[in-house]
Amino acid sequence: MTDPTTGPTRAAATWLADFAAALARGDADAAVSLFEADSYWRDLVAFTWNIRTQEGADAIRAMLQARLADTQPAAFALEGEATEADGVVDAWFTFETRVARGRGHLRLRGGKAWTLLTTMTELKGFEEKTGENRIKGAEHGVHKGRKNWLEKRRDEEAALGYTEQPEVVIIGGGQGGIALGARLRRLGVPTIIVERNAKAGDSWRKRYKSLCLHDPVWYDHLPYMPFPDDWPVFAPKDKIGDWLEMYTKIMELNYWSSTHARKARFDEATQRWEVTVEREGKPVVLRPRQLVFALGVSGYPNVPKIAGAENFKGDQHHSSQHPGPEAYAGRKCVVLGSNNSAHDICAALWEHGADVTMVQRSSTHIAPSQSLMELALGGLYSEQAVKNGIDHHKGDLIFASVPYRIMHTFHIPVYEEMKKRDADLYARLEKAGFLLDFGVDGSGLFMKYLRRGSGYYIDVGASELVANGSIHLKSGVNIEQVNERSVTLTDGTELPADLLVYATGYGSMNGWLADLISPEIADKVGKCWGLGSGTPKDPGPWEGELRNMWKPTQVENLWFHGGNLHQSRHYSQFLALQLKARMEGIDTPVYERAPSYHTR
């Protein structure tokens, strides 16, 4: 416990002063002595030009010895009052480096650091033009030949990509590409977003009719422009699509819709990419310095190769191509899979009078939406959190301050409580034959998402239909054979089928590179997503951060951006700062660039 005569604020201020003094002296050993033996320092760009977690004293010492002289950290200042709970002091602080300003978070136990987060917030001399620094907009006085805002905007749109080359090309104009584009626009980085759909937001509009966000509104804001305060807790897909379309216009993004990326290669002589796209039926070659793939959290749809599929007389498609349930009233439908999309599609088909069977191949984690909001997200992302002074900006940093190595220990108690709270639903699901899990270590949904990006369903109603038999269930089996009007399962059961939906997930993001650049580049970058936890579908070794996301990859000038709305918002800031620094010629020595252990 913190000494009550000093209090948490004094304890945090003392630690921060000692830490700052050690760094100013260049004394890595003295700085390390302020940490627990079992401690973690997570850095988002500020010290490492990377997204890295140093685990333990030796790793922290090595990073400081390599980076301290160049980083030149200074001006550490406590921000607000520290707090204490269960013997842990929480404190916020600000700091500066030679080239940037930053914000950090500290957890102390017994006067020593348990976790430390450092984040870059802005580059000195390249600050966003906001608040007192905003541009005037109006050009007062008398000027011959002046152009207004609209004329200048049209000139920019006509030139960029043709007579002037962008600094950055983002392939993918969904939420990730749009969020990053907005950050780069604010930083003055010329950027083109390439999107194959006709309009921004179409990647949401084209999904199955019943799709709504499963995450609550407080978790989902885009950068700079929060949703209105009457926005629904769970936004329907078309409403999100319209918001994204509007956002691209208001944020003045150079958004090339109906444009297909065809091929990319890096020109070593010019140190630029050559990205061939087809826009309005005509080839255009873009030559950016930096190329970003922002295509969600996954690659191509996984469509299983099943004997006889080519002979099926009904409709069959991957869940990403599912048009909705309207055409299948009174029809026999089989959905292969048991995660979010499978449950949503099964429920919508049932609502429209279809006879639907879910084929569950392996166990699935179920997290009832209300319980998830109250037990897992409510402390950081809720109306009550906002009333408690935790908006989504602060919530993001608190979330980021928990190192992945120990994150599961924060989540296990949440899901233990969920098991008790929703025991009746879980019992009835298991009685119906549904195979349940809470992750290999009981840490539940978000760790599954980070480790493998799959294996769960946020229950917004479909679980009750499975539990009461409205949605038929065949579990612990797979489809062995597709027949003309039925499927045969591995246990010998034959199910009549007019519709077969493969809700079977997606491959790794680097799969896109194999086609667009080359298989060799795809494999050099390696697998995207996952932590190296050694849990199912997340092979080791331990990496400590999400593979290849928002940070330098093994291929120079090639980046990945994506994730859910929360991650797209939060991490776009750090990717944008890395790209801006490179554009301005700031030296960006990357500390411990992550090796590639796995291909696609």
mmCIF file of N, CA and C in Angstrom, residues 429-487:
data_model
loop_
_atom_site.group_PDB
_atom_site.id
_atom_site.type_symbol
_atom_site.label_atom_id
_atom_site.label_comp_id
_atom_site.label_asym_id
_atom_site.label_seq_id
_atom_site.Cartn_x
_atom_site.Cartn_y
_atom_site.Cartn_z
ATOM 1 N N LEU A 429 -28.179 -23.713 -23.461
ATOM 2 C CA LEU A 429 -27.412 -23.910 -24.694
ATOM 3 C C LEU A 429 -26.720 -25.267 -24.692
ATOM 4 N N GLU A 430 -26.093 -25.588 -23.583
ATOM 5 C CA GLU A 430 -25.393 -26.876 -23.508
ATOM 6 C C GLU A 430 -26.377 -28.041 -23.579
ATOM 7 N N LYS A 431 -27.546 -27.869 -23.002
ATOM 8 C CA LYS A 431 -28.563 -28.916 -23.080
ATOM 9 C C LYS A 431 -28.999 -29.134 -24.532
ATOM 10 N N ALA A 432 -28.977 -28.040 -25.320
ATOM 11 C CA ALA A 432 -29.329 -28.135 -26.739
ATOM 12 C C ALA A 432 -28.198 -28.728 -27.570
ATOM 13 N N GLY A 433 -27.049 -28.959 -26.946
ATOM 14 C CA GLY A 433 -25.918 -29.557 -27.642
ATOM 15 C C GLY A 433 -24.863 -28.575 -28.099
ATOM 16 N N PHE A 434 -25.059 -27.296 -27.781
ATOM 17 C CA PHE A 434 -24.098 -26.278 -28.218
ATOM 18 C C PHE A 434 -22.790 -26.435 -27.456
ATOM 19 N N LEU A 435 -21.678 -26.345 -28.193
ATOM 20 C CA LEU A 435 -20.359 -26.489 -27.589
ATOM 21 C C LEU A 435 -19.856 -25.109 -27.162
ATOM 22 N N LEU A 436 -19.760 -24.897 -25.852
ATOM 23 C CA LEU A 436 -19.379 -23.598 -25.296
ATOM 24 C C LEU A 436 -17.929 -23.586 -24.847
ATOM 25 N N ASP A 437 -17.299 -22.417 -24.933
ATOM 26 C CA ASP A 437 -16.017 -22.221 -24.259
ATOM 27 C C ASP A 437 -15.883 -20.762 -23.856
ATOM 28 N N PHE A 438 -14.918 -20.477 -23.006
ATOM 29 C CA PHE A 438 -14.601 -19.108 -22.582
ATOM 30 C C PHE A 438 -13.148 -18.787 -22.887
ATOM 31 N N GLY A 439 -12.618 -19.432 -23.940
ATOM 32 C CA GLY A 439 -11.195 -19.303 -24.226
ATOM 33 C C GLY A 439 -10.422 -20.326 -23.415
ATOM 34 N N VAL A 440 -9.227 -20.659 -23.875
ATOM 35 C CA VAL A 440 -8.478 -21.733 -23.221
ATOM 36 C C VAL A 440 -8.138 -21.400 -21.778
ATOM 37 N N ASP A 441 -8.047 -20.116 -21.455
ATOM 38 C CA ASP A 441 -7.705 -19.720 -20.086
ATOM 39 C C ASP A 441 -8.847 -18.985 -19.406
ATOM 40 N N GLY A 442 -10.046 -19.036 -19.996
ATOM 41 C CA GLY A 442 -11.201 -18.396 -19.379
ATOM 42 C C GLY A 442 -11.239 -16.890 -19.521
ATOM 43 N N SER A 443 -10.452 -16.344 -20.446
ATOM 44 C CA SER A 443 -10.346 -14.883 -20.552
ATOM 45 C C SER A 443 -11.344 -14.283 -21.530
ATOM 46 N N GLY A 444 -12.132 -15.111 -22.196
ATOM 47 C CA GLY A 444 -13.282 -14.622 -22.913
ATOM 48 C C GLY A 444 -13.041 -13.954 -24.247
ATOM 49 N N LEU A 445 -13.966 -13.053 -24.587
ATOM 50 C CA LEU A 445 -14.130 -12.573 -25.946
ATOM 51 C C LEU A 445 -12.951 -11.776 -26.479
ATOM 52 N N PHE A 446 -12.535 -10.731 -25.749
ATOM 53 C CA PHE A 446 -11.565 -9.826 -26.358
ATOM 54 C C PHE A 446 -10.217 -10.496 -26.566
ATOM 55 N N MET A 447 -9.835 -11.400 -25.681
ATOM 56 C CA MET A 447 -8.572 -12.104 -25.898
ATOM 57 C C MET A 447 -8.675 -13.034 -27.101
ATOM 58 N N LYS A 448 -9.846 -13.642 -27.311
ATOM 59 C CA LYS A 448 -10.037 -14.439 -28.525
ATOM 60 C C LYS A 448 -9.913 -13.556 -29.761
ATOM 61 N N TYR A 449 -10.493 -12.379 -29.687
ATOM 62 C CA TYR A 449 -10.418 -11.436 -30.810
ATOM 63 C C TYR A 449 -8.976 -11.072 -31.110
ATOM 64 N N LEU A 450 -8.199 -10.777 -30.092
ATOM 65 C CA LEU A 450 -6.802 -10.393 -30.298
ATOM 66 C C LEU A 450 -5.955 -11.571 -30.766
ATOM 67 N N ARG A 451 -6.206 -12.725 -30.225
ATOM 68 C CA ARG A 451 -5.370 -13.884 -30.539
ATOM 69 C C ARG A 451 -5.671 -14.454 -31.915
ATOM 70 N N ARG A 452 -6.943 -14.490 -32.292
ATOM 71 C CA ARG A 452 -7.294 -15.194 -33.537
ATOM 72 C C ARG A 452 -8.348 -14.483 -34.382
ATOM 73 N N GLY A 453 -8.998 -13.455 -33.816
ATOM 74 C CA GLY A 453 -10.003 -12.724 -34.586
ATOM 75 C C GLY A 453 -11.272 -13.494 -34.845
ATOM 76 N N SER A 454 -11.519 -14.543 -34.072
ATOM 77 C CA SER A 454 -12.709 -15.371 -34.312
ATOM 78 C C SER A 454 -12.984 -16.202 -33.067
ATOM 79 N N GLY A 455 -14.061 -17.016 -33.154
ATOM 80 C CA GLY A 455 -14.337 -17.977 -32.091
ATOM 81 C C GLY A 455 -15.350 -17.522 -31.071
ATOM 82 N N TYR A 456 -16.182 -16.496 -31.419
ATOM 83 C CA TYR A 456 -17.114 -15.966 -30.428
ATOM 84 C C TYR A 456 -18.357 -15.406 -31.107
ATOM 85 N N TYR A 457 -19.395 -15.207 -30.280
ATOM 86 C CA TYR A 457 -20.612 -14.525 -30.711
ATOM 87 C C TYR A 457 -21.050 -13.607 -29.589
ATOM 88 N N ILE A 458 -21.256 -12.316 -29.910
ATOM 89 C CA ILE A 458 -21.866 -11.380 -28.972
ATOM 90 C C ILE A 458 -23.362 -11.555 -29.120
ATOM 91 N N ASP A 459 -23.986 -12.121 -28.100
ATOM 92 C CA ASP A 459 -25.378 -12.547 -28.223
ATOM 93 C C ASP A 459 -26.339 -11.364 -28.166
ATOM 94 N N VAL A 460 -27.002 -11.127 -29.300
ATOM 95 C CA VAL A 460 -28.049 -10.112 -29.361
ATOM 96 C C VAL A 460 -29.397 -10.765 -29.659
ATOM 97 N N GLY A 461 -29.512 -12.044 -29.361
ATOM 98 C CA GLY A 461 -30.801 -12.715 -29.505
ATOM 99 C C GLY A 461 -30.779 -14.098 -30.097
ATOM 100 N N ALA A 462 -29.774 -14.409 -30.915
ATOM 101 C CA ALA A 462 -29.775 -15.694 -31.612
ATOM 102 C C ALA A 462 -29.537 -16.866 -30.666
ATOM 103 N N SER A 463 -28.817 -16.644 -29.568
ATOM 104 C CA SER A 463 -28.531 -17.770 -28.663
ATOM 105 C C SER A 463 -29.807 -18.355 -28.080
ATOM 106 N N GLU A 464 -30.791 -17.518 -27.824
ATOM 107 C CA GLU A 464 -32.071 -18.023 -27.311
ATOM 108 C C GLU A 464 -32.740 -18.926 -28.346
ATOM 109 N N LEU A 465 -32.613 -18.574 -29.631
ATOM 110 C CA LEU A 465 -33.188 -19.400 -30.686
ATOM 111 C C LEU A 465 -32.489 -20.750 -30.789
ATOM 112 N N VAL A 466 -31.183 -20.770 -30.521
ATOM 113 C CA VAL A 466 -30.457 -22.046 -30.496
ATOM 114 C C VAL A 466 -30.866 -22.849 -29.275
ATOM 115 N N ALA A 467 -30.953 -22.165 -28.117
ATOM 116 C CA ALA A 467 -31.282 -22.857 -26.874
ATOM 117 C C ALA A 467 -32.667 -23.479 -26.915
ATOM 118 N N ASN A 468 -33.639 -22.794 -27.541
ATOM 119 C CA ASN A 468 -35.007 -23.337 -27.547
ATOM 120 C C ASN A 468 -35.326 -24.180 -28.780
ATOM 121 N N GLY A 469 -34.324 -24.374 -29.640
ATOM 122 C CA GLY A 469 -34.507 -25.255 -30.790
ATOM 123 C C GLY A 469 -35.083 -24.606 -32.023
ATOM 124 N N SER A 470 -35.364 -23.308 -31.971
ATOM 125 C CA SER A 470 -35.896 -22.631 -33.163
ATOM 126 C C SER A 470 -34.890 -22.670 -34.300
ATOM 127 N N ILE A 471 -33.624 -22.452 -33.959
ATOM 128 C CA ILE A 471 -32.526 -22.710 -34.895
ATOM 129 C C ILE A 471 -32.032 -24.118 -34.596
ATOM 130 N N HIS A 472 -32.130 -25.014 -35.565
ATOM 131 C CA HIS A 472 -31.665 -26.384 -35.359
ATOM 132 C C HIS A 472 -30.131 -26.381 -35.256
ATOM 133 N N LEU A 473 -29.612 -27.341 -34.535
ATOM 134 C CA LEU A 473 -28.170 -27.375 -34.278
ATOM 135 C C LEU A 473 -27.610 -28.767 -34.519
ATOM 136 N N LYS A 474 -26.512 -28.813 -35.243
ATOM 137 C CA LYS A 474 -25.698 -30.028 -35.336
ATOM 138 C C LYS A 474 -24.293 -29.616 -34.917
ATOM 139 N N SER A 475 -23.812 -30.134 -33.809
ATOM 140 C CA SER A 475 -22.533 -29.681 -33.263
ATOM 141 C C SER A 475 -21.500 -30.794 -33.245
ATOM 142 N N GLY A 476 -20.240 -30.376 -33.270
ATOM 143 C CA GLY A 476 -19.134 -31.323 -33.250
ATOM 144 C C GLY A 476 -18.966 -32.092 -34.540
ATOM 145 N N VAL A 477 -19.542 -31.542 -35.625
ATOM 146 C CA VAL A 477 -19.470 -32.210 -36.933
ATOM 147 C C VAL A 477 -19.092 -31.182 -37.993
ATOM 148 N N ASN A 478 -18.835 -31.678 -39.190
ATOM 149 C CA ASN A 478 -18.541 -30.816 -40.331
ATOM 150 C C ASN A 478 -19.359 -31.327 -41.517
ATOM 151 N N ILE A 479 -19.325 -30.596 -42.597
ATOM 152 C CA ILE A 479 -19.969 -31.073 -43.821
ATOM 153 C C ILE A 479 -18.946 -31.910 -44.596
ATOM 154 N N GLU A 480 -19.294 -33.154 -44.845
ATOM 155 C CA GLU A 480 -18.389 -34.067 -45.545
ATOM 156 C C GLU A 480 -18.639 -34.070 -47.047
ATOM 157 N N GLN A 481 -19.901 -33.892 -47.433
ATOM 158 C CA GLN A 481 -20.278 -33.998 -48.848
ATOM 159 C C GLN A 481 -21.443 -33.046 -49.112
ATOM 160 N N VAL A 482 -21.336 -32.331 -50.235
ATOM 161 C CA VAL A 482 -22.465 -31.519 -50.696
ATOM 162 C C VAL A 482 -23.135 -32.268 -51.836
ATOM 163 N N ASN A 483 -24.443 -32.479 -51.681
ATOM 164 C CA ASN A 483 -25.204 -33.183 -52.696
ATOM 165 C C ASN A 483 -26.037 -32.161 -53.484
ATOM 166 N N GLU A 484 -26.814 -32.613 -54.438
ATOM 167 C CA GLU A 484 -27.572 -31.678 -55.271
ATOM 168 C C GLU A 484 -28.558 -30.854 -54.453
ATOM 169 N N ARG A 485 -29.213 -31.477 -53.475
ATOM 170 C CA ARG A 485 -30.227 -30.777 -52.689
ATOM 171 C C ARG A 485 -30.072 -31.042 -51.191
ATOM 172 N N SER A 486 -28.876 -31.406 -50.775
ATOM 173 C CA SER A 486 -28.668 -31.700 -49.356
ATOM 174 C C SER A 486 -27.175 -31.678 -49.049
ATOM 175 N N VAL A 487 -26.862 -31.793 -47.768
ATOM 176 C CA VAL A 487 -25.466 -31.961 -47.349
ATOM 177 C C VAL A 487 -25.388 -33.178 -46.437
#
